[in-house]
Short mmCIF file of C-alpha atoms and ligand atoms in Angstrom, two decimals:
data_model
loop_
_atom_site.label_atom_id
_atom_site.label_comp_id
_atom_site.label_asym_id
_atom_site.label_seq_id
_atom_site.Cartn_x
_atom_site.Cartn_y
_atom_site.Cartn_z
CA MET A 1 -17.82 26.54 -12.51
CA LYS A 2 -15.36 23.32 -12.13
CA ILE A 3 -14.48 21.38 -15.19
CA SER A 4 -15.30 18.17 -14.66
CA PHE A 5 -13.16 14.90 -16.45
CA ARG A 6 -16.22 14.15 -18.30
CA THR A 7 -16.06 17.48 -19.53
CA ILE A 8 -12.43 17.62 -20.72
CA GLN A 9 -13.26 14.23 -22.28
CA ASP A 10 -16.11 15.84 -24.05
CA LEU A 11 -14.18 19.14 -25.00
CA LEU A 12 -11.26 17.29 -26.34
CA GLY A 13 -13.57 15.52 -28.72
CA ARG A 14 -15.67 18.28 -30.00
CA SER A 15 -12.45 21.01 -30.02
CA LYS A 16 -10.49 19.29 -32.60
CA LYS A 17 -11.07 21.97 -35.23
CA GLN A 18 -9.98 24.92 -33.17
CA ARG A 19 -7.18 23.01 -32.01
CA ALA A 20 -5.85 22.82 -35.36
CA GLU A 21 -6.71 26.32 -35.91
CA LEU A 22 -4.72 27.04 -32.97
CA ILE A 23 -1.64 25.66 -34.68
CA GLU A 24 -1.97 28.17 -37.55
CA SER A 25 -2.96 31.02 -35.50
CA TYR A 26 0.74 30.78 -33.63
CA VAL A 27 2.06 30.88 -37.51
CA LEU A 28 0.99 34.29 -36.91
CA ILE A 29 3.70 34.59 -34.64
CA PRO A 30 6.83 35.21 -36.34
CA SER A 31 9.48 31.87 -35.66
CA SER A 32 12.45 33.55 -33.75
CA HIS A 33 15.89 31.94 -32.41
CA CYS A 34 17.61 32.54 -29.27
CA ARG A 35 20.26 31.73 -26.83
CA ARG A 36 18.37 29.11 -25.49
CA ARG A 37 19.12 30.28 -21.98
CA ALA A 38 15.81 29.14 -20.83
CA LEU A 39 14.79 32.15 -18.97
CA CYS A 40 11.22 32.57 -20.19
CA CYS A 41 10.75 28.79 -18.30
CA SER A 42 11.35 30.16 -15.38
CA LEU A 43 7.53 30.02 -14.57
CA LEU A 44 4.59 28.13 -16.34
CA PRO A 45 3.01 30.79 -18.72
CA GLU A 46 -1.44 31.61 -17.89
CA ILE A 47 -2.57 29.84 -21.21
CA THR A 48 -6.39 29.53 -22.69
CA LEU A 49 -8.41 26.59 -21.84
CA LEU A 50 -8.01 25.51 -25.53
CA GLU A 51 -4.39 25.94 -25.28
CA ALA A 52 -4.91 23.93 -21.95
CA LEU A 53 -6.51 21.02 -23.89
CA ALA A 54 -3.63 21.21 -26.58
CA ALA A 55 -1.61 20.27 -23.67
CA ILE A 56 -3.76 17.35 -22.49
CA ARG A 57 -3.38 15.95 -26.01
CA CYS A 58 -0.10 16.30 -25.84
CA LEU A 59 0.53 14.65 -22.18
CA LEU A 60 -1.89 12.06 -23.67
CA ASP A 61 0.43 11.05 -26.62
CA LEU A 62 3.29 10.09 -24.64
CA ASN A 63 4.68 7.65 -22.78
CA PRO A 64 2.89 6.41 -19.37
CA ASP A 65 6.19 7.52 -17.03
CA MET A 66 6.62 10.50 -18.78
CA ARG A 67 3.22 11.48 -18.64
CA LEU A 68 3.13 10.72 -15.31
CA GLN A 69 6.20 12.93 -14.24
CA LEU A 70 5.41 15.47 -16.03
CA THR A 71 1.67 15.51 -13.97
CA LYS A 72 4.00 15.32 -11.09
CA GLY A 73 5.98 17.99 -11.69
CA LEU A 74 2.72 20.42 -12.67
CA VAL A 75 0.88 19.35 -9.37
CA GLN A 76 4.36 20.03 -7.24
CA TYR A 77 4.78 23.54 -9.33
CA PHE A 78 0.88 24.62 -7.82
CA PHE A 79 1.70 23.71 -4.20
CA LEU A 80 5.08 25.67 -4.26
CA ASN A 81 4.56 28.40 -6.45
CA SER A 82 3.78 30.77 -4.04
CA VAL A 83 6.71 30.40 -1.96
CA CYS A 84 9.39 29.11 -4.40
CA ILE A 85 10.72 29.74 -7.93
CA ASN A 86 10.32 26.28 -9.83
CA SER A 87 10.69 25.81 -13.63
CA CYS A 88 7.93 25.39 -16.11
CA PRO A 89 7.06 21.41 -15.40
CA PHE A 90 7.74 21.17 -19.11
CA LEU A 91 11.17 22.07 -19.25
CA ASN A 92 13.94 19.32 -19.16
CA GLN A 93 17.53 20.77 -18.81
CA ARG A 94 16.92 23.84 -21.64
CA ASN A 95 14.59 21.77 -23.69
CA CYS A 96 10.59 22.18 -23.43
CA LEU A 97 8.98 18.97 -23.87
CA ILE A 98 6.13 20.13 -25.83
CA TYR A 99 8.11 22.93 -28.28
CA GLU A 100 5.73 21.88 -30.58
CA ASN A 101 2.86 22.37 -28.90
CA ARG A 102 4.51 25.89 -26.64
CA PHE A 103 1.24 28.00 -25.29
CA PHE A 104 1.45 31.36 -27.01
CA GLY A 105 3.11 33.35 -24.39
CA CYS A 106 6.32 31.00 -24.64
CA ARG A 107 6.17 32.05 -28.46
CA ALA A 108 5.52 35.66 -27.86
CA TYR A 109 8.19 36.15 -25.07
CA GLY A 110 11.26 38.42 -25.87
CA LEU A 111 8.93 39.86 -28.93
CA TRP A 112 6.94 42.33 -27.29
CA PRO A 113 8.87 45.75 -27.24
CA LYS A 114 10.24 46.45 -24.13
CA ASN A 115 7.86 48.63 -23.02
CA HIS A 116 5.25 46.75 -23.64
CA TYR A 117 6.95 43.77 -22.10
CA ASP A 118 7.47 46.11 -18.72
CA GLU A 119 3.79 46.90 -18.59
CA LEU A 120 2.42 43.20 -18.74
CA ALA A 121 5.41 42.75 -15.88
CA GLU A 122 4.49 45.20 -13.73
CA ARG A 123 0.61 44.00 -14.00
CA SER A 124 1.19 40.69 -13.00
CA HIS A 125 3.68 41.78 -10.23
CA CYS A 126 0.70 43.49 -8.69
CA VAL A 127 -0.84 40.62 -8.69
CA ASN A 128 1.62 39.03 -6.91
CA ARG A 129 1.43 41.85 -4.37
CA HIS A 130 -2.39 41.11 -3.79
CA ASN A 131 -1.65 37.33 -3.36
CA GLN A 132 0.86 38.38 -0.59
CA ARG A 133 -1.71 40.38 1.28
CA LEU A 134 -4.16 37.46 1.43
CA TRP A 135 -1.79 34.95 2.51
CA GLN A 136 -0.59 37.49 4.99
CA ARG A 137 -4.11 37.53 6.20
CA PHE A 138 -4.24 33.96 7.36
CA GLY A 139 -0.57 34.48 8.79
CA ILE A 140 1.37 33.00 6.18
CA SER A 141 4.54 35.95 4.68
CA LEU A 142 5.59 34.59 1.59
CA PRO A 143 9.39 35.02 0.59
CA GLN A 144 9.95 39.07 -1.00
CA GLU A 145 11.91 37.29 -3.68
CA VAL A 146 9.31 35.27 -5.12
CA VAL A 147 6.72 37.85 -5.05
CA ASP A 148 8.91 40.49 -6.71
CA PHE A 149 10.77 37.62 -8.91
CA GLN A 150 9.64 38.56 -13.11
CA ILE A 151 11.14 36.97 -15.87
CA PRO A 152 13.06 39.51 -17.19
CA TYR A 153 13.06 40.78 -20.51
CA CYS A 154 15.36 38.60 -22.77
CA PRO A 155 16.85 41.17 -25.84
CA TYR A 156 18.59 38.25 -27.30
CA VAL A 157 15.11 36.46 -29.03
CA LYS A 158 15.36 37.39 -32.72
CA PRO A 159 12.65 36.76 -35.44
CA ASP A 160 14.13 34.63 -38.38
CA SER A 161 13.25 36.89 -41.05
CA ASP A 162 13.03 40.26 -41.40
CA THR A 163 9.64 40.61 -41.11
CA SER A 164 9.03 43.29 -38.01
CA VAL A 165 7.49 42.22 -34.73
CA ASN A 166 4.94 44.94 -33.49
CA ASN A 167 1.98 44.74 -30.38
CA GLU A 168 -0.21 44.36 -33.37
CA THR A 169 0.99 41.42 -34.80
CA LEU A 170 1.04 39.25 -31.31
CA THR A 171 -2.15 40.96 -30.17
CA ARG A 172 -3.60 39.98 -33.57
CA ALA A 173 -2.51 36.35 -32.88
CA ALA A 174 -3.60 36.43 -28.94
CA ASP A 175 -7.14 37.89 -30.16
CA LYS A 176 -7.20 34.87 -32.35
CA ILE A 177 -6.44 32.33 -29.51
CA GLU A 178 -9.04 34.02 -27.05
CA LYS A 179 -11.99 33.41 -29.49
CA LEU A 180 -10.86 30.10 -30.79
CA SER A 181 -11.13 29.36 -26.92
CA GLY A 182 -14.30 31.52 -26.19
CA GLN A 183 -15.76 29.32 -28.68
CA LEU A 184 -15.21 26.43 -26.02
CA ALA A 185 -18.12 28.41 -24.17
CA PRO A 186 -18.73 28.30 -21.11
CA TRP A 187 -16.08 26.42 -20.09
CA HIS A 188 -13.48 28.53 -21.45
CA ASP A 189 -14.39 31.30 -19.29
CA SER A 190 -14.43 28.41 -16.37
CA PHE A 191 -11.08 28.16 -16.65
CA ARG A 192 -9.48 32.01 -16.49
CA GLN A 193 -12.34 32.56 -13.31
CA THR A 194 -12.03 28.88 -11.67
CA TYR A 195 -8.54 28.22 -12.31
CA PHE A 196 -6.89 31.49 -13.16
CA SER A 197 -5.64 30.05 -16.67
CA ASP A 198 -3.39 27.85 -14.70
CA LEU A 199 -2.73 24.23 -15.52
CA SER A 200 -1.31 23.29 -12.71
CA PHE A 201 -4.10 24.07 -10.59
CA PHE A 202 -5.92 22.34 -13.03
CA THR A 203 -4.30 19.45 -12.91
CA ALA A 204 -3.62 19.63 -9.13
CA SER A 205 -7.93 19.49 -8.78
CA LEU A 206 -8.74 17.24 -11.13
CA ALA A 207 -6.02 14.97 -9.07
CA PHE A 208 -7.88 16.35 -5.71
CA GLY A 209 -10.59 18.21 -6.33
CA LEU A 210 -11.11 21.86 -6.38
CA ASN A 211 -11.45 22.45 -2.82
CA GLU A 212 -9.33 19.58 -1.83
CA ALA A 213 -6.66 21.03 -3.58
CA VAL A 214 -6.79 25.14 -2.76
CA ARG A 215 -6.65 23.20 1.29
CA MET A 216 -3.62 21.52 0.53
CA LYS A 217 -2.01 24.55 -0.78
CA PHE A 218 -2.30 26.29 2.00
CA ALA A 219 -1.21 22.99 4.30
CA PHE A 220 2.00 22.95 1.94
CA VAL A 221 2.84 26.33 1.82
CA LYS A 222 2.26 26.88 5.32
CA ASP A 223 4.84 23.46 6.01
CA TYR A 224 7.17 25.25 3.95
CA VAL A 225 7.26 28.88 5.46
CA ILE A 226 6.85 27.52 9.02
CA THR A 227 8.42 24.42 9.60
CA GLU A 228 9.81 24.11 6.02
CA ASN A 229 9.14 20.75 6.51
CA GLN A 230 8.46 19.03 3.57
CA ALA A 231 7.64 15.09 3.85
CA GLY A 232 3.47 15.57 3.75
CA LEU A 233 4.30 17.35 0.10
CA SER A 234 6.67 14.60 -0.77
CA GLU A 235 4.68 11.81 0.16
CA VAL A 236 1.40 12.74 -1.72
CA ILE A 237 3.77 13.73 -5.39
CA ASN A 238 4.92 9.87 -4.62
CA ASN A 239 1.58 8.51 -4.62
CA LEU A 240 0.37 10.52 -7.41
CA PRO A 241 -1.50 8.91 -9.74
CA ASP A 242 -1.37 9.04 -13.23
CA VAL A 243 -4.51 11.52 -13.10
CA PHE A 244 -4.67 11.59 -16.88
CA ALA A 245 -4.84 8.01 -17.89
CA GLY A 246 -8.34 7.89 -17.52
CA LEU A 247 -8.49 9.97 -20.69
CA ALA A 248 -6.17 8.03 -22.57
S1 SF4 B 301 5.95 25.27 -22.17
FE1 SF4 B 301 7.54 25.16 -22.68
S2 SF4 B 301 8.59 26.89 -24.14
FE2 SF4 B 301 7.06 27.42 -22.60
S3 SF4 B 301 7.86 28.27 -20.71
FE3 SF4 B 301 6.90 25.89 -20.16
S4 SF4 B 301 9.29 25.13 -21.05
FE4 SF4 B 301 9.70 26.65 -21.89
#
């Protein structure tokens, strides 16, 4: 089920309580420090609808130029993420532009025990290989290095205190966030099933409509792989309006 502008407006209004509780849920994840190599920011993480709404709220609080720049980054990320590795659109010179509101996936990265992280990485690799086969049916071979790309496990993330972090701690926080977002039924499931928990797909769909966003992605990926021509994509991105402005 598609999520319209009007629905987002409505959800932003009625999710204030859940967004406040989302911040409290993040507290369950021990704060940590790292070498800020920004490895974890090589990809935009999957998120819940509630986290997407919190990110949209952040975008609305930015000045219009910065918001437009980020919106363009999100849309461009969606169009090209099957064929090249672009950093998370919120990353700016090793700094996260929404750091205080960064997502569960960003906070938990590096805190998972390595064996659990490897399982998660393998699961996402399976999804990539499945997508590769789908594209292949349309005669498009995705670059193998993109299909195989995994954010490496980072051993330099350390909790700030002596608190031990284990799967249960992080899973409890993830479950709580999932339940909070689930209160926004039926849209919580729509965000996962229709937009694959991907804020970049969601943003491109708001800009162009869901079917058109998918059609454009197909055309831009084909251009990229077959002709290496990105003129069409550049034109679309340069002319993209501030799609979130109507919500401000
Ligand atoms: S939201 Fe911020 S912390 Fe998370 S991946 Fe993007 S830049 Fe990195």
